[in-house]
PDB file of C-alpha atoms in Angstrom:
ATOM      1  CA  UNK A 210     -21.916 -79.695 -32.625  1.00  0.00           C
ATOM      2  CA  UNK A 211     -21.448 -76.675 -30.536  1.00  0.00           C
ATOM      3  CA  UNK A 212     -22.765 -76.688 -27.435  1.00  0.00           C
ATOM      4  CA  UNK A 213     -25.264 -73.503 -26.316  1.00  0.00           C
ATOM      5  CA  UNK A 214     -24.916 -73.570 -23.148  1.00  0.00           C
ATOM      6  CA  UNK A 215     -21.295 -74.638 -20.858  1.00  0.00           C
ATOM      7  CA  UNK A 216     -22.273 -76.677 -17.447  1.00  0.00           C
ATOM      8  CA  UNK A 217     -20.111 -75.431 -15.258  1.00  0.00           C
ATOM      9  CA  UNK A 218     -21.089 -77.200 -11.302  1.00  0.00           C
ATOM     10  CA  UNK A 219     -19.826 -74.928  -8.391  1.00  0.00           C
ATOM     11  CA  UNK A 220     -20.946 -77.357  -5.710  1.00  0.00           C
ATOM     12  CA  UNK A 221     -17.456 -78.137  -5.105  1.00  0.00           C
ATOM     13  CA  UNK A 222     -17.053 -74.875  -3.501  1.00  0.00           C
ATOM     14  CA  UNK A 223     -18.073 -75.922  -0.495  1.00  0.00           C
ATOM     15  CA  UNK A 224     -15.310 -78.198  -0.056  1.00  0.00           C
ATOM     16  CA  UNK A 225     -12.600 -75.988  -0.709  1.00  0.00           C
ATOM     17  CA  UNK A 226     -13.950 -73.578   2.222  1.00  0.00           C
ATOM     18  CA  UNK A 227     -11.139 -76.336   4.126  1.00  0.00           C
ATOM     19  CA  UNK A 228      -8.021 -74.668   2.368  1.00  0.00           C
ATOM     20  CA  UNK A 229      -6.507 -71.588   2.049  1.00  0.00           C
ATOM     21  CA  UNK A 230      -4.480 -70.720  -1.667  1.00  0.00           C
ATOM     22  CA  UNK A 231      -1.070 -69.481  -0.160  1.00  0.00           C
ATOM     23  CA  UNK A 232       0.842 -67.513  -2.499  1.00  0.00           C
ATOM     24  CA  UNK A 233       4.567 -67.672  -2.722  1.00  0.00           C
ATOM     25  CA  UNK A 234       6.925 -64.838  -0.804  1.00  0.00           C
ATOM     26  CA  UNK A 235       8.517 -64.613  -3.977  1.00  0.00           C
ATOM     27  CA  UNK A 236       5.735 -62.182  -5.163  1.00  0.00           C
ATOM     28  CA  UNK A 237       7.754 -59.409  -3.510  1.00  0.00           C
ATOM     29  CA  UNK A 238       6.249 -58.065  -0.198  1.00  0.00           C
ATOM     30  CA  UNK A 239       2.681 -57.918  -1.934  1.00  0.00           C
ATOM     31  CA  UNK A 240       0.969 -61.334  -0.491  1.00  0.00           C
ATOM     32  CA  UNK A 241      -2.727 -63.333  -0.613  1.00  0.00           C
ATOM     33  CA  UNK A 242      -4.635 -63.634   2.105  1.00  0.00           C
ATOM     34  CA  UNK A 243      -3.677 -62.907   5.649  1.00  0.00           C
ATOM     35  CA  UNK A 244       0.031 -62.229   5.010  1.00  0.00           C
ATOM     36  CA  UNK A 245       1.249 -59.233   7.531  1.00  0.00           C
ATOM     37  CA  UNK A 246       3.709 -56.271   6.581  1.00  0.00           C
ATOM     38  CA  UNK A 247       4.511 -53.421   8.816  1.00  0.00           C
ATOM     39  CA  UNK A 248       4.717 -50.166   7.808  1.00  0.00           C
ATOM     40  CA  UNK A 249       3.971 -46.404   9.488  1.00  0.00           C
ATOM     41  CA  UNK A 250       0.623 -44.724  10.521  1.00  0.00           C
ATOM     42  CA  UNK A 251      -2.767 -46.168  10.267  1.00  0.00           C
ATOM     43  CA  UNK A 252      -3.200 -49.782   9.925  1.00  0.00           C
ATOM     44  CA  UNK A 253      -4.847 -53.007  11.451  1.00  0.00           C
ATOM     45  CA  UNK A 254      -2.900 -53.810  14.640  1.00  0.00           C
ATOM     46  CA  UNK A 255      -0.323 -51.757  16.908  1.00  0.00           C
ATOM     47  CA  UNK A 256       3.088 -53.799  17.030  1.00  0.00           C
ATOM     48  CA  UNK A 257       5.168 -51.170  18.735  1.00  0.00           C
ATOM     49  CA  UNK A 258       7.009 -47.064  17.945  1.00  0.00           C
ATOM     50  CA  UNK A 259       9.723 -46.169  16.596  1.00  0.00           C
ATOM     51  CA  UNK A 260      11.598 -42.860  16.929  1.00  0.00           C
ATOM     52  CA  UNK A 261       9.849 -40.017  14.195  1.00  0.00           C
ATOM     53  CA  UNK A 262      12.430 -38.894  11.443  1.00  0.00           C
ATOM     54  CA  UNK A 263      11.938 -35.919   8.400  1.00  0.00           C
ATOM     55  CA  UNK A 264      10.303 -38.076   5.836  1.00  0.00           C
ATOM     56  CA  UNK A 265       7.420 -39.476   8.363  1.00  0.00           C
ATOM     57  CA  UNK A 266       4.288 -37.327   8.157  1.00  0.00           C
ATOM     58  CA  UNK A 267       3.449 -35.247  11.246  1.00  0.00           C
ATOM     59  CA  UNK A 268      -0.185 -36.269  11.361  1.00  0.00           C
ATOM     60  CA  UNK A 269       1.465 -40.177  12.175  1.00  0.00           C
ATOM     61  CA  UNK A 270       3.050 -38.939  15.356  1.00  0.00           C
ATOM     62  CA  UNK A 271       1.918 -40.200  18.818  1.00  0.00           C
ATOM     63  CA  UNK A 272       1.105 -37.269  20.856  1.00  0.00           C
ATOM     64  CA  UNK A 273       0.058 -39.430  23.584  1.00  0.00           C
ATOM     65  CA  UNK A 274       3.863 -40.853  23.665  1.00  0.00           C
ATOM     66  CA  UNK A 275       5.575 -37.570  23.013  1.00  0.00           C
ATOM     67  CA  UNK A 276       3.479 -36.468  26.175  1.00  0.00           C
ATOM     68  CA  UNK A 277       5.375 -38.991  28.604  1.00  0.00           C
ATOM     69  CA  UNK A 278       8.965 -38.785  27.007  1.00  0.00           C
ATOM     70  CA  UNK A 279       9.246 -35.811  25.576  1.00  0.00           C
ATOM     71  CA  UNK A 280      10.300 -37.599  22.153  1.00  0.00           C
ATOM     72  CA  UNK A 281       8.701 -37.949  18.840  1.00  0.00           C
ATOM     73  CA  UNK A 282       7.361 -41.385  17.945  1.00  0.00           C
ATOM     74  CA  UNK A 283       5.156 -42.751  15.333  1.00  0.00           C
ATOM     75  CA  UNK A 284       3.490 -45.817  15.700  1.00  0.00           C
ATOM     76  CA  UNK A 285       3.513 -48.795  13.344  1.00  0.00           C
ATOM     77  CA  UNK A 286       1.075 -50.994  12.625  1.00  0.00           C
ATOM     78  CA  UNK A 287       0.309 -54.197  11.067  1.00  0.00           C
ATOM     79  CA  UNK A 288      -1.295 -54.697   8.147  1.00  0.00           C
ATOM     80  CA  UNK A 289      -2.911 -56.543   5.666  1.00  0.00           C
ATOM     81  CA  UNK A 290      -1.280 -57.177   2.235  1.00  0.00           C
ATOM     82  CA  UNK A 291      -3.768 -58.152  -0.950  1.00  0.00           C
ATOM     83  CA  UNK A 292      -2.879 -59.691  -3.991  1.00  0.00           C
ATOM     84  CA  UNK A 293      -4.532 -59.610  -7.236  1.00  0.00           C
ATOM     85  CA  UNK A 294      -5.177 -62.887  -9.297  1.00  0.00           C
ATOM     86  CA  UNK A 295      -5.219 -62.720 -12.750  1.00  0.00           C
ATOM     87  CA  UNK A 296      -6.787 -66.248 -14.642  1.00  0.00           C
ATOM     88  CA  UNK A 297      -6.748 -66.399 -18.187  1.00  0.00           C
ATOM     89  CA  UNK A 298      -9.474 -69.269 -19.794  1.00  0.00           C
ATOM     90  CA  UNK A 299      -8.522 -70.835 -22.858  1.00  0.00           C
ATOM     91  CA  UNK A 300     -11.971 -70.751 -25.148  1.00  0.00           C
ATOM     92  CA  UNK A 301     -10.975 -71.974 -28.120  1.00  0.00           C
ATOM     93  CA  UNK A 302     -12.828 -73.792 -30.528  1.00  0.00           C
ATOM     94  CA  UNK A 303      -9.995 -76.982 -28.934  1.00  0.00           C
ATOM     95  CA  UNK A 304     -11.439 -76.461 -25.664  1.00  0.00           C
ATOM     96  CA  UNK A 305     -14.837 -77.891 -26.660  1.00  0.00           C
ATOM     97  CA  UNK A 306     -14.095 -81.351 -26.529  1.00  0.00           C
ATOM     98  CA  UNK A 307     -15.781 -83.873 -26.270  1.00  0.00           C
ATOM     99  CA  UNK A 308     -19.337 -83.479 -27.548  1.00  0.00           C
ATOM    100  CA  UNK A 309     -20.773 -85.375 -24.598  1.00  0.00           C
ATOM    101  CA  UNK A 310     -19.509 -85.048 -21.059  1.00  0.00           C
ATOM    102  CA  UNK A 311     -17.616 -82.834 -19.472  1.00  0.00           C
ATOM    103  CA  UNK A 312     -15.597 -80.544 -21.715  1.00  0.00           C
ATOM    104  CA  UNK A 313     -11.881 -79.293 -21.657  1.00  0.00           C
ATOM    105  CA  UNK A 314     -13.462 -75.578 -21.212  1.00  0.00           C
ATOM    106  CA  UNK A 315     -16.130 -76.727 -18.313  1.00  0.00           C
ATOM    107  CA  UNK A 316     -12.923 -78.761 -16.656  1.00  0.00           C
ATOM    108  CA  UNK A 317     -11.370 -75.824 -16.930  1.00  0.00           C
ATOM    109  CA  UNK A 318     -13.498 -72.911 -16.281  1.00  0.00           C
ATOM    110  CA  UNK A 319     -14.317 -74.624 -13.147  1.00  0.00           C
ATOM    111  CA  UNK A 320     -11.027 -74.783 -11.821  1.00  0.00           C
ATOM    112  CA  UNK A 321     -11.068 -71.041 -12.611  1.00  0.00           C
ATOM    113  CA  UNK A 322     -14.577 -70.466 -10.761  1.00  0.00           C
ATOM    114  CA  UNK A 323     -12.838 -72.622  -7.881  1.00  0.00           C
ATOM    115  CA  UNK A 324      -9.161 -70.127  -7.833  1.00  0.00           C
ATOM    116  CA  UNK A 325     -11.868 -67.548  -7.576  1.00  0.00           C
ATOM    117  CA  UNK A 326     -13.556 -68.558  -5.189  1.00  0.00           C
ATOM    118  CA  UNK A 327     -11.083 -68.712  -2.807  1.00  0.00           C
ATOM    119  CA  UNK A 328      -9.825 -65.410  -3.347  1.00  0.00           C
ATOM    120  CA  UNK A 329     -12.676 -63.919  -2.756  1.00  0.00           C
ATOM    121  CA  UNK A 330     -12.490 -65.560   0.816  1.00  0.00           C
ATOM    122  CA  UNK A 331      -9.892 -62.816   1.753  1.00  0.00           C
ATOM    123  CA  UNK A 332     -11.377 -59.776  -0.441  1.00  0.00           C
ATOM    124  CA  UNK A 333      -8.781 -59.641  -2.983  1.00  0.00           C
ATOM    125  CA  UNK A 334      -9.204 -58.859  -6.537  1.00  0.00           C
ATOM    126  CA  UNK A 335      -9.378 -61.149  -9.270  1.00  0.00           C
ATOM    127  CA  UNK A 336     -10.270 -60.836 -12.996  1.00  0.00           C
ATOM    128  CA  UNK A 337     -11.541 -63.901 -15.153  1.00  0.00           C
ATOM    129  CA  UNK A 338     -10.796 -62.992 -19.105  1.00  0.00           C
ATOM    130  CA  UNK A 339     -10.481 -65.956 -21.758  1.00  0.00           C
ATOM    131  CA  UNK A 340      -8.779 -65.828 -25.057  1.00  0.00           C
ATOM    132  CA  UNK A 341      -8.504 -67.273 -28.677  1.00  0.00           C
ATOM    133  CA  UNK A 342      -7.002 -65.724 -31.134  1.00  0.00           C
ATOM    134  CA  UNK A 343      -7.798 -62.725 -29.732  1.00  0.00           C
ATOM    135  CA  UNK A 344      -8.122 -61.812 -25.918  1.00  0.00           C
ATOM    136  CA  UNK A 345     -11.106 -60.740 -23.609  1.00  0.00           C
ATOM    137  CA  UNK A 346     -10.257 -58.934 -21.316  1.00  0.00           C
ATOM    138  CA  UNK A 347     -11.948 -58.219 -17.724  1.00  0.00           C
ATOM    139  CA  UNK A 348     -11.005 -55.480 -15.125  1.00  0.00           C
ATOM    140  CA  UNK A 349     -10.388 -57.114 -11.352  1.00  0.00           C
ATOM    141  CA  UNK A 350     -12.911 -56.662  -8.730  1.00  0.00           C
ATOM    142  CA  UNK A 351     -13.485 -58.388  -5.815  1.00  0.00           C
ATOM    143  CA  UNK A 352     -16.615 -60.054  -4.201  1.00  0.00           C
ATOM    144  CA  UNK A 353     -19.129 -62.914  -4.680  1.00  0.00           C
ATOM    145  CA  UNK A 354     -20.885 -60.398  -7.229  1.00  0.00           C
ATOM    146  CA  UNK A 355     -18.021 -60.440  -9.733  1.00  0.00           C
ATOM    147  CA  UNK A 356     -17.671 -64.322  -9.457  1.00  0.00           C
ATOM    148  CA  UNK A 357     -21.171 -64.706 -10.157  1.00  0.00           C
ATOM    149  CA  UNK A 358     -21.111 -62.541 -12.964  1.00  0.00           C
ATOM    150  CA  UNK A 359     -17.883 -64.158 -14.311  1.00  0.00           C
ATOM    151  CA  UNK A 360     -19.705 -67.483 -14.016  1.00  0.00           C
ATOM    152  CA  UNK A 361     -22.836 -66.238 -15.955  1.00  0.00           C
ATOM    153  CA  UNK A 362     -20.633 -65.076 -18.726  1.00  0.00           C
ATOM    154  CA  UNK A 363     -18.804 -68.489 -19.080  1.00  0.00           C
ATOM    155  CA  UNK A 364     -21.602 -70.564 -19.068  1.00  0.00           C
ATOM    156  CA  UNK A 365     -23.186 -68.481 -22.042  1.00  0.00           C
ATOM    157  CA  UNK A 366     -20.210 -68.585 -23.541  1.00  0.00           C
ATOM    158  CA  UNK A 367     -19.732 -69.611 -27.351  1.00  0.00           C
ATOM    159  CA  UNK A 368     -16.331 -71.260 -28.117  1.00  0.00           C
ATOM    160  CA  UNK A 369     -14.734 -70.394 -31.624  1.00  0.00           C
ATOM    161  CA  UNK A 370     -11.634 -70.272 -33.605  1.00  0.00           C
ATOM    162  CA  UNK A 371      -8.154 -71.129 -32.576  1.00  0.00           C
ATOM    163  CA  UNK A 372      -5.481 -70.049 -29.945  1.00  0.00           C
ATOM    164  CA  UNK A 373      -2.716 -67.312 -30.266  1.00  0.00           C
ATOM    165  CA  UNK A 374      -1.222 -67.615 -26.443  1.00  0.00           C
ATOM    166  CA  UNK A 375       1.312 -65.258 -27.116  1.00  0.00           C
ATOM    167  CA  UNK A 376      -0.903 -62.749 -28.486  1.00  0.00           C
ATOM    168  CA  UNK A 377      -3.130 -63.085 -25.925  1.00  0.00           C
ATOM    169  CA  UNK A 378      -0.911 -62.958 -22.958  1.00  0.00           C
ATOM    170  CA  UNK A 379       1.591 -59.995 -24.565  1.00  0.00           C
ATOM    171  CA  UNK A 380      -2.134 -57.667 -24.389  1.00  0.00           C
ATOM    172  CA  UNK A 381      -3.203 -58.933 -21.401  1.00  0.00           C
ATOM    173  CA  UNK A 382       0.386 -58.746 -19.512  1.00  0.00           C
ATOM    174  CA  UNK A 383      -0.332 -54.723 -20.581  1.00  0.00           C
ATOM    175  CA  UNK A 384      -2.922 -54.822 -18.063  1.00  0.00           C
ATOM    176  CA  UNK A 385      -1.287 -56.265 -14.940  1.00  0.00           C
ATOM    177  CA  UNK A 386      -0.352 -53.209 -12.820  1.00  0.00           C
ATOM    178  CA  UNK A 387       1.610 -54.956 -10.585  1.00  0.00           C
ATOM    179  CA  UNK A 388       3.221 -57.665  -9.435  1.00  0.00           C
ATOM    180  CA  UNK A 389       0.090 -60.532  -9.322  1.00  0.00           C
ATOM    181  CA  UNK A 390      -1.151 -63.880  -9.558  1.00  0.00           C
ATOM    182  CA  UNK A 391      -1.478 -65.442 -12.629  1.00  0.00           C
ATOM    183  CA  UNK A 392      -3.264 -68.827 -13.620  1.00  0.00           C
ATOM    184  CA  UNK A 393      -3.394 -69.495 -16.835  1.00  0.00           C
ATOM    185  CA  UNK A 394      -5.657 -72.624 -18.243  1.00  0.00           C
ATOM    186  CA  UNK A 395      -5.661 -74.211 -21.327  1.00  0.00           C
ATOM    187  CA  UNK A 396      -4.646 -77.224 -23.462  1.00  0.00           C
ATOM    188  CA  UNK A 397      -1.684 -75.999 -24.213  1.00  0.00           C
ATOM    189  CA  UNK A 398      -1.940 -78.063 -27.664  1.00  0.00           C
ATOM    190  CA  UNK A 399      -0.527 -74.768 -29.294  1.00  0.00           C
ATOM    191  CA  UNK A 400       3.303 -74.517 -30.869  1.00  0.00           C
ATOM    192  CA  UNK A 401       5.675 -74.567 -27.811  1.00  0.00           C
ATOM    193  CA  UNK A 402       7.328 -71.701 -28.775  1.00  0.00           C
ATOM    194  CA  UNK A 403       3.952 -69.584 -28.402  1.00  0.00           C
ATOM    195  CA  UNK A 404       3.798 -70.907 -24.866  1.00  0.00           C
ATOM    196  CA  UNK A 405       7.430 -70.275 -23.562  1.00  0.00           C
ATOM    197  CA  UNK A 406       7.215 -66.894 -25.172  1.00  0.00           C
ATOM    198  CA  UNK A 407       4.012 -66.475 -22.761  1.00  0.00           C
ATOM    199  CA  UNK A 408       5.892 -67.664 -19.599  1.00  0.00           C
ATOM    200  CA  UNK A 409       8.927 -65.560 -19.878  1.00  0.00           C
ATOM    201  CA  UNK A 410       6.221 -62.789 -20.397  1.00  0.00           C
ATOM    202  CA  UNK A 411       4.774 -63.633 -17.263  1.00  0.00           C
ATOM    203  CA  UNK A 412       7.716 -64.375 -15.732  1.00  0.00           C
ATOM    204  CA  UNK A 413       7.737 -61.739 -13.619  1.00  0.00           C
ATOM    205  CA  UNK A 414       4.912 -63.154 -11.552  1.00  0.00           C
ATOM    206  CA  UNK A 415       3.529 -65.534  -9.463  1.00  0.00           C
ATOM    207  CA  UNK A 416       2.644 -67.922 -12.477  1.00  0.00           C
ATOM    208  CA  UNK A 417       0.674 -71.042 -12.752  1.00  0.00           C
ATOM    209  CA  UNK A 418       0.303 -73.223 -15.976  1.00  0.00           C
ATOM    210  CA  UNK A 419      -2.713 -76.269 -15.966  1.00  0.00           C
ATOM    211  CA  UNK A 420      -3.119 -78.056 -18.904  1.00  0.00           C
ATOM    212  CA  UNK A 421      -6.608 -79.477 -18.947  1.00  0.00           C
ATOM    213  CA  UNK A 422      -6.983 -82.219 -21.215  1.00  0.00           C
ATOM    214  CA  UNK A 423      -9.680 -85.455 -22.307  1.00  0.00           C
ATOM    215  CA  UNK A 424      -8.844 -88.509 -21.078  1.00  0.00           C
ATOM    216  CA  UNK A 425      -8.986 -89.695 -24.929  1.00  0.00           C
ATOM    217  CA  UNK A 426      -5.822 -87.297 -25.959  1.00  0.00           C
ATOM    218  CA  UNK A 427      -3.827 -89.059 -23.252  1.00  0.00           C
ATOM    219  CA  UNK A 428      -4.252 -92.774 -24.806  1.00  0.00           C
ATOM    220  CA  UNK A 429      -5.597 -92.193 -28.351  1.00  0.00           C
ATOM    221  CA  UNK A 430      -7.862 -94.604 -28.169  1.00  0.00           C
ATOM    222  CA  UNK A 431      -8.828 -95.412 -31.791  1.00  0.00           C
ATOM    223  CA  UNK A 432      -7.278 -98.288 -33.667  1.00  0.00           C
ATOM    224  CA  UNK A 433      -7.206 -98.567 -37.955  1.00  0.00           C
ATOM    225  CA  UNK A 434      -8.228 -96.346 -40.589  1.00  0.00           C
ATOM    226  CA  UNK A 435      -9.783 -93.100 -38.756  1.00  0.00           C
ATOM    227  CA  UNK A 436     -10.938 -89.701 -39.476  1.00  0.00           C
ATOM    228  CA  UNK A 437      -9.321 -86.863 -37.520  1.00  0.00           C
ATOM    229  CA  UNK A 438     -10.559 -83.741 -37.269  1.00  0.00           C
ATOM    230  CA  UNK A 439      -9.217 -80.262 -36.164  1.00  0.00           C
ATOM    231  CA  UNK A 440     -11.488 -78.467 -33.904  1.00  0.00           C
ATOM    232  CA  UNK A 441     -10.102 -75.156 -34.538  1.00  0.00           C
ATOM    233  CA  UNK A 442      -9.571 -75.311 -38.487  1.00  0.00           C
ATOM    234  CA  UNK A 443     -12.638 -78.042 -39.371  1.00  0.00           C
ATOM    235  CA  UNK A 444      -9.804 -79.516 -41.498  1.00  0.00           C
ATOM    236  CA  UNK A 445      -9.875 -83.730 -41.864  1.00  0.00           C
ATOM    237  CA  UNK A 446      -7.092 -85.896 -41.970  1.00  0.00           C
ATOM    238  CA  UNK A 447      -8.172 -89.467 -42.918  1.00  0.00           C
ATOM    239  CA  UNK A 448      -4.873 -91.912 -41.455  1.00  0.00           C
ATOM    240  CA  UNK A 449      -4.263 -95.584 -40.173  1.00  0.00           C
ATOM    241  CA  UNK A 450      -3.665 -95.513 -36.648  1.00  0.00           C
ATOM    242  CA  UNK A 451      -1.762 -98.789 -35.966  1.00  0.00           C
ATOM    243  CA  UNK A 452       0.188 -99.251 -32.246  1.00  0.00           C
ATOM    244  CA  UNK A 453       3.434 -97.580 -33.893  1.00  0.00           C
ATOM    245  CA  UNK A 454       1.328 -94.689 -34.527  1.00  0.00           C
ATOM    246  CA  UNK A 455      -0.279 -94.275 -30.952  1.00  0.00           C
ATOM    247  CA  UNK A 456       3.349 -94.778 -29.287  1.00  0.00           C
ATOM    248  CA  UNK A 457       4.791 -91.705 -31.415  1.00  0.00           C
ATOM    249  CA  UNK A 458       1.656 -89.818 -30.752  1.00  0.00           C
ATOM    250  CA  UNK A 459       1.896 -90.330 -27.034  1.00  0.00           C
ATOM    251  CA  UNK A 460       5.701 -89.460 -27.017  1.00  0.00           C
ATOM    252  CA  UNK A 461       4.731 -86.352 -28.962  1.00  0.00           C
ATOM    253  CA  UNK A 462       2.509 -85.071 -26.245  1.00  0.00           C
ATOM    254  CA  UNK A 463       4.881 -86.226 -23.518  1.00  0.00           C
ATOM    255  CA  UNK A 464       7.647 -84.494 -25.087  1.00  0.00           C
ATOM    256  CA  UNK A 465       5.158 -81.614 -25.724  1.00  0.00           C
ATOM    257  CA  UNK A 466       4.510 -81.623 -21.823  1.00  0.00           C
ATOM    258  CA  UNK A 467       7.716 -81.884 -20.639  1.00  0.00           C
ATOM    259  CA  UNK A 468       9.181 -78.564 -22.809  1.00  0.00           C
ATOM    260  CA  UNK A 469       5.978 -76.653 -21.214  1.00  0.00           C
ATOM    261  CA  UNK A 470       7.284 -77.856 -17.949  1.00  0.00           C
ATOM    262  CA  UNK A 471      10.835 -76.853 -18.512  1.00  0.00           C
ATOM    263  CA  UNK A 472       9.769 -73.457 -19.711  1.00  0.00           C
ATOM    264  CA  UNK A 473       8.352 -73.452 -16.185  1.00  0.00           C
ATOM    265  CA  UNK A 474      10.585 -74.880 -13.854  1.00  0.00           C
ATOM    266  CA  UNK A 475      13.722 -71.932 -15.863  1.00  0.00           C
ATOM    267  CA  UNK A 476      11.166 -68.912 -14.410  1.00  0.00           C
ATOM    268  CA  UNK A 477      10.156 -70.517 -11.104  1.00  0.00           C
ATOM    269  CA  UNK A 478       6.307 -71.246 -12.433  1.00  0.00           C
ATOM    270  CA  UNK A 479       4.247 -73.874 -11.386  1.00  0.00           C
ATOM    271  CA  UNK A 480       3.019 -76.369 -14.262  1.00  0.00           C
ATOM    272  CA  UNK A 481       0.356 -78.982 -13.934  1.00  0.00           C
ATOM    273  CA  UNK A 482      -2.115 -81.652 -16.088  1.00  0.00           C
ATOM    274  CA  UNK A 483      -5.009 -82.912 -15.250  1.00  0.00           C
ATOM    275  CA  UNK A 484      -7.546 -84.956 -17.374  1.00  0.00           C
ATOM    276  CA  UNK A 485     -11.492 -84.174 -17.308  1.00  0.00           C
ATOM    277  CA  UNK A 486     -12.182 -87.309 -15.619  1.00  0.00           C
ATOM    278  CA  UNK A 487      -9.844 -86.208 -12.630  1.00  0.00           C
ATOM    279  CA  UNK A 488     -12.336 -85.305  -9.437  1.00  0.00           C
ATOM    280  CA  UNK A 489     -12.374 -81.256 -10.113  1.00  0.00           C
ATOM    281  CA  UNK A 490     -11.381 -80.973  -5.874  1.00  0.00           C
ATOM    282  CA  UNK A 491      -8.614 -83.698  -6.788  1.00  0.00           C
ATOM    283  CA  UNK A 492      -7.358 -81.518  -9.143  1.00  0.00           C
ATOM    284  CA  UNK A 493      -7.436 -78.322  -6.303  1.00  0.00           C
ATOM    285  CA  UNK A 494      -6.085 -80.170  -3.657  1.00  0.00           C
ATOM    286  CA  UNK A 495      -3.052 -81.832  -5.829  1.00  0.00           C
ATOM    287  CA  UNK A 496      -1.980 -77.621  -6.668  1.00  0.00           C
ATOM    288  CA  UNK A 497      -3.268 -76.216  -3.050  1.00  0.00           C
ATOM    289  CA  UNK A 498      -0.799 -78.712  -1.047  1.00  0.00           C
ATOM    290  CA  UNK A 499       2.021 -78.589  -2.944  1.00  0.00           C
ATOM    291  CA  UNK A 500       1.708 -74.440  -2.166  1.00  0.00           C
ATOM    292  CA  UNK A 501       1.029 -74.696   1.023  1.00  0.00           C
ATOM    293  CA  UNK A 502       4.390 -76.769   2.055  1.00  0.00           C
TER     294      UNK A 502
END
């Protein structure tokens, strides 16, 4: 049954007001939040002169300066730095599991109401787009407005059809102007070549990979003769799940895991899991700490 409406709480936000998301200096010298830079002319803060040369604009001059030492100066300032975050939303058919409960896609479109939310803290762009097959894509703008808005949209949201990652993130990457943020969300239960081709894509950037998945997918918890169905495709696949068969499964998803991971740790990206019955600020306070060391 499809579901007509996604539940997607946001009273969580609250308790992520504690935190700030720290972004890695690796982003070149474009940084989240308060992260300073110096540079010539107007800016936030005076932190001291230096001498004027040909390629510094005359308007940038202190006259004031040149008045007690006869010498050009300009004066440089401190600034502010902003970063924009990018999160892609997997809303595949896949995503809209199970039937009752919290979903994969509610899991995970709060975690991307929650990366939001913090961003918008400091005033910093930010762009929430999903994808299946094909890809959605949403301009970055900043302010509470544009979260609501992006909240609104996922909750009336109608999941369909299956995944293309690769697709998806070769469009989308057309779209990131510079170096960014990106989060990426999704179950990742896609070929594993899709999904490495998507991180060396991305490479380039301050990535994060979370796989969101049911508690159910981690243990298979079914025993004898069963009837498996594909979200995406609607196709059935009647088996005999014994032990022997849950062990192989479960070692096909680790293994499964652990090539996403590698993918990641080769470009410097961040990769996590979390299941649906992990505490959603669990889950944000795992990722925030480890960035924050």
């Amino acid at each position: 049954m499809t579901r007509t409406k996604q539940n997607i709480e946001t009273d969580f936000f609250r308790q992520l007001d504690r935190f700030t998301f720290s972004v890695r200096k690796r982003v070149s010298t474009v940084y989240a939040g308060n992260r300073p830079s110096t540079r010539s002319g107007h800016g936030i803060d005076t932190i001291g002169f230096r001498e004027y040369d040909l390629n510094d604009s005359l308007k940038d001059i202190d006259w004031k300066a040149y008045a007690r030492t006869e010498k050009l100066y300009v004066r440089q300032f401190e600034e502010e730095k902003t970063l924009t975050t990018h999160i892609l939303l997997d809303a595949s058919k896949s995503m809209d599991y199970p039937e009752k409960g919290t979903s994969k896609f509610e899991y995970a479109a709060m975690l991307a109401a929650g990366y939001a939310y913090m961003v918008t803290k400091y005033n910093d762009r930010f762009a929430i787009s999903t994808f299946t097959q094909e890809v959605d894509i949403h301009k970055p703008s900043r302010g509470r407005k544009n979260l609501l808005r992006a909240i609104d949209r996922l909750t009336e949201l109608e999941l369909s059809g299956g995944t293309s990652i690769g697709e998806a993130v070769i469009k989308y990457s057309r779209e990131i102007k510079s170096r960014s943020l990106v989060i990426l969300i999704s179950d990742f239960l896609q070929e594993p070549e899709a999904i490495e081709t998507a991180v060396s894509r991305l490479s380039d950037h301050d990535l994060i990979l979370i796989q969101v998945l049911d508690p159910t997918e981690k243990v298979l918890p079914i025993q004898g003769n069963s009837k498996l169905i594909d979200l995406e495709t609607g196709e059935e696949v009647r088996t005999y799940v014994s032990e022997k068969f849950k062990e192989r499964y479960i070692k096909k998803l680790d293994d499964h895991s652990a090539r996403i991971k590698k993918a990641c740790m080769k470009t410097g990206a961040e990769f996590y899991t979390f299941t649906t019955d992990t505490p959603i600020f669990d889950a944000f306070y795992h990722t925030i700490r480890r960035r924050r060391r």
